[in-house]
Amino acid sequence: MIHPIVKYGDPVLETPGKPVDKFDAELQTLVADMFESMYAANGVGLAAPQIGISLRLAVIDVSNGKNPEAKIVCANPEITHTEGEQREEEGCLSIPGFRGHVARPQFVTVRAQDASGKDYEMRGEKLLARAFCHEIDHLNGILFITHLSMLKRDMIKRKIRKLKKAGEW
Ligand code: NI
């Protein structure tokens, strides 16, 4: 089932998610729904709070659905190691139409659990490293605009307020 993506302004996006503790059939359905919703929105990552569910759960696929092996489920993820730096433009399905340059590590090692609750560790670089950081931020209630300059962030917030007033957000 495709869920609508929650947009900036909804408090769920700025609330830390609760740990995933049940890896049951309901969670499998949620994970499948999250992949479906992410692909439908043309995203490379989606965190549970973005569909209104305050859980430490995210899905990532930097291949955009082209490579089934690129599908990653992160439950209760933690970054254990970072290396280097990259500065690229970043966006977010919850803040559509706005992008900004964000500094992220070039390499990131993540420890997490998969959809069955099994622990794993994975190292990502470039776009995958960025996706890990962006999605784990979501699980901590942090949005990418937090990493922008105050000037740029305020400009985006101002434009969103106008869109809201016009009923276009
Ligand atoms: Ni996002």
Short mmCIF file of C-alpha atoms and ligand atoms in Angstrom, two decimals:
data_model
loop_
_atom_site.label_atom_id
_atom_site.label_comp_id
_atom_site.label_asym_id
_atom_site.label_seq_id
_atom_site.Cartn_x
_atom_site.Cartn_y
_atom_site.Cartn_z
CA MET A 1 0.00 0.00 0.00
CA ILE A 2 1.30 3.42 -0.92
CA HIS A 3 1.19 5.87 1.98
CA PRO A 4 1.07 9.64 1.50
CA ILE A 5 4.34 11.35 2.46
CA VAL A 6 4.11 13.65 5.47
CA LYS A 7 5.37 17.16 4.73
CA TYR A 8 7.48 19.61 6.71
CA GLY A 9 5.43 21.22 9.47
CA ASP A 10 4.04 17.96 10.85
CA PRO A 11 5.54 17.43 14.34
CA VAL A 12 6.11 13.71 13.65
CA LEU A 13 9.04 14.73 11.42
CA GLU A 14 10.77 16.49 14.30
CA THR A 15 10.11 13.81 16.93
CA PRO A 16 12.67 11.03 17.58
CA GLY A 17 11.24 7.61 16.62
CA LYS A 18 10.69 4.78 19.08
CA PRO A 19 12.91 1.70 18.77
CA VAL A 20 11.57 -1.18 16.68
CA ASP A 21 11.04 -4.09 19.08
CA LYS A 22 8.68 -6.42 17.22
CA PHE A 23 9.87 -7.99 13.97
CA ASP A 24 6.49 -9.53 13.22
CA ALA A 25 4.21 -9.81 10.18
CA GLU A 26 2.97 -6.27 10.77
CA LEU A 27 6.54 -4.97 10.48
CA GLN A 28 7.08 -6.94 7.23
CA THR A 29 3.96 -5.26 5.79
CA LEU A 30 5.18 -1.85 6.95
CA VAL A 31 8.61 -2.42 5.32
CA ALA A 32 6.96 -3.51 2.02
CA ASP A 33 4.67 -0.45 2.16
CA MET A 34 7.64 1.83 2.81
CA PHE A 35 9.53 0.52 -0.25
CA GLU A 36 6.37 0.88 -2.37
CA SER A 37 5.76 4.43 -1.10
CA MET A 38 9.42 5.39 -1.65
CA TYR A 39 9.47 4.09 -5.24
CA ALA A 40 6.14 5.79 -5.98
CA ALA A 41 7.64 9.09 -4.81
CA ASN A 42 10.90 8.51 -6.73
CA GLY A 43 13.00 8.62 -3.57
CA VAL A 44 16.18 6.75 -2.65
CA GLY A 45 15.34 6.62 1.04
CA LEU A 46 12.30 6.82 3.29
CA ALA A 47 12.01 6.90 7.06
CA ALA A 48 8.91 5.68 8.95
CA PRO A 49 8.15 9.15 10.42
CA GLN A 50 7.72 10.36 6.80
CA ILE A 51 4.57 8.24 6.58
CA GLY A 52 3.49 9.36 10.04
CA ILE A 53 4.87 6.38 12.00
CA SER A 54 7.25 7.35 14.80
CA LEU A 55 9.58 4.34 14.62
CA ARG A 56 13.35 3.94 14.18
CA LEU A 57 12.90 2.30 10.79
CA ALA A 58 14.08 3.37 7.33
CA VAL A 59 14.39 1.88 3.86
CA ILE A 60 17.03 2.83 1.30
CA ASP A 61 17.62 1.92 -2.36
CA VAL A 62 20.16 4.11 -4.13
CA SER A 63 19.60 2.09 -7.34
CA ASN A 64 16.05 3.49 -7.61
CA GLY A 65 14.55 0.01 -7.80
CA LYS A 66 16.89 -1.16 -10.59
CA ASN A 67 18.89 -3.57 -8.46
CA PRO A 68 16.95 -5.80 -6.02
CA GLU A 69 20.18 -6.35 -4.05
CA ALA A 70 20.40 -2.63 -3.32
CA LYS A 71 17.31 -2.74 -1.08
CA ILE A 72 18.33 -1.94 2.50
CA VAL A 73 16.14 -2.11 5.60
CA CYS A 74 17.51 -0.25 8.63
CA ALA A 75 15.81 -0.90 11.95
CA ASN A 76 17.33 0.83 14.98
CA PRO A 77 20.37 1.99 12.96
CA GLU A 78 23.40 3.65 14.52
CA ILE A 79 26.39 5.20 12.77
CA THR A 80 29.51 3.54 14.19
CA HIS A 81 32.21 5.12 12.02
CA THR A 82 32.61 7.94 9.51
CA GLU A 83 35.43 8.97 7.20
CA GLY A 84 36.11 11.88 4.90
CA GLU A 85 33.68 14.51 3.69
CA GLN A 86 31.47 15.16 0.67
CA ARG A 87 29.39 18.23 -0.17
CA GLU A 88 26.47 17.59 -2.50
CA GLU A 89 22.96 18.87 -3.04
CA GLU A 90 20.40 17.08 -0.95
CA GLY A 91 16.63 17.02 -0.93
CA CYS A 92 13.87 15.30 1.01
CA LEU A 93 10.49 13.85 0.03
CA SER A 94 9.00 15.69 3.02
CA ILE A 95 10.34 19.05 1.79
CA PRO A 96 9.50 18.81 -1.93
CA GLY A 97 10.87 21.46 -4.26
CA PHE A 98 13.74 22.54 -2.01
CA ARG A 99 17.36 21.43 -2.12
CA GLY A 100 20.57 22.53 -0.49
CA HIS A 101 24.24 21.61 -0.20
CA VAL A 102 24.92 19.52 2.89
CA ALA A 103 28.32 18.30 4.09
CA ARG A 104 28.25 14.59 4.93
CA PRO A 105 30.95 11.98 5.49
CA GLN A 106 32.28 10.25 2.34
CA PHE A 107 32.15 6.85 4.08
CA VAL A 108 29.75 5.74 6.79
CA THR A 109 29.55 2.47 8.70
CA VAL A 110 26.13 1.63 10.08
CA ARG A 111 25.05 -1.02 12.54
CA ALA A 112 21.37 -1.92 12.29
CA GLN A 113 18.84 -4.75 12.23
CA ASP A 114 17.17 -6.07 9.08
CA ALA A 115 13.44 -6.73 8.69
CA SER A 116 13.79 -10.05 10.54
CA GLY A 117 15.64 -8.47 13.48
CA LYS A 118 19.07 -9.81 12.49
CA ASP A 119 22.02 -7.52 13.31
CA TYR A 120 24.26 -6.41 10.48
CA GLU A 121 26.94 -3.87 9.77
CA MET A 122 27.29 -2.13 6.42
CA ARG A 123 29.70 0.40 4.98
CA GLY A 124 28.41 2.88 2.43
CA GLU A 125 30.14 5.51 0.38
CA LYS A 126 29.08 8.59 -1.59
CA LEU A 127 25.29 8.53 -2.20
CA LEU A 128 24.73 5.55 0.11
CA ALA A 129 26.72 7.23 2.91
CA ARG A 130 24.60 10.35 2.39
CA ALA A 131 21.38 8.32 2.42
CA PHE A 132 22.36 6.59 5.68
CA CYS A 133 23.05 9.96 7.33
CA HIS A 134 19.89 11.59 5.97
CA GLU A 135 17.60 8.70 7.01
CA ILE A 136 19.18 8.25 10.45
CA ASP A 137 18.74 12.00 10.98
CA HIS A 138 15.01 11.49 10.25
CA LEU A 139 14.83 8.84 12.98
CA ASN A 140 16.28 11.41 15.38
CA GLY A 141 13.75 14.06 14.31
CA ILE A 142 16.32 16.02 12.30
CA LEU A 143 15.70 17.35 8.77
CA PHE A 144 18.38 18.20 6.19
CA ILE A 145 17.53 21.92 6.36
CA THR A 146 18.97 21.87 9.90
CA HIS A 147 22.41 21.47 8.27
CA LEU A 148 22.00 24.49 5.96
CA SER A 149 23.08 28.02 6.79
CA MET A 150 20.56 29.95 8.86
CA LEU A 151 20.01 32.28 5.90
CA LYS A 152 19.19 29.46 3.50
CA ARG A 153 17.07 27.63 6.07
CA ASP A 154 15.02 30.73 6.90
CA MET A 155 14.46 31.39 3.19
CA ILE A 156 13.09 27.86 2.72
CA LYS A 157 10.88 28.16 5.82
CA ARG A 158 9.53 31.50 4.60
CA LYS A 159 8.67 30.06 1.19
CA ILE A 160 6.94 27.06 2.82
CA ARG A 161 4.87 29.41 5.01
CA LYS A 162 3.72 31.21 1.84
CA LEU A 163 2.86 27.91 0.17
CA LYS A 164 0.88 26.89 3.26
CA LYS A 165 -1.04 30.16 3.23
CA ALA A 166 -1.87 29.58 -0.42
CA GLY A 167 -3.03 26.04 0.40
CA GLU A 168 -0.27 24.57 -1.74
CA TRP A 169 1.61 22.67 0.97
NI NI B 1 14.23 13.03 3.93
#
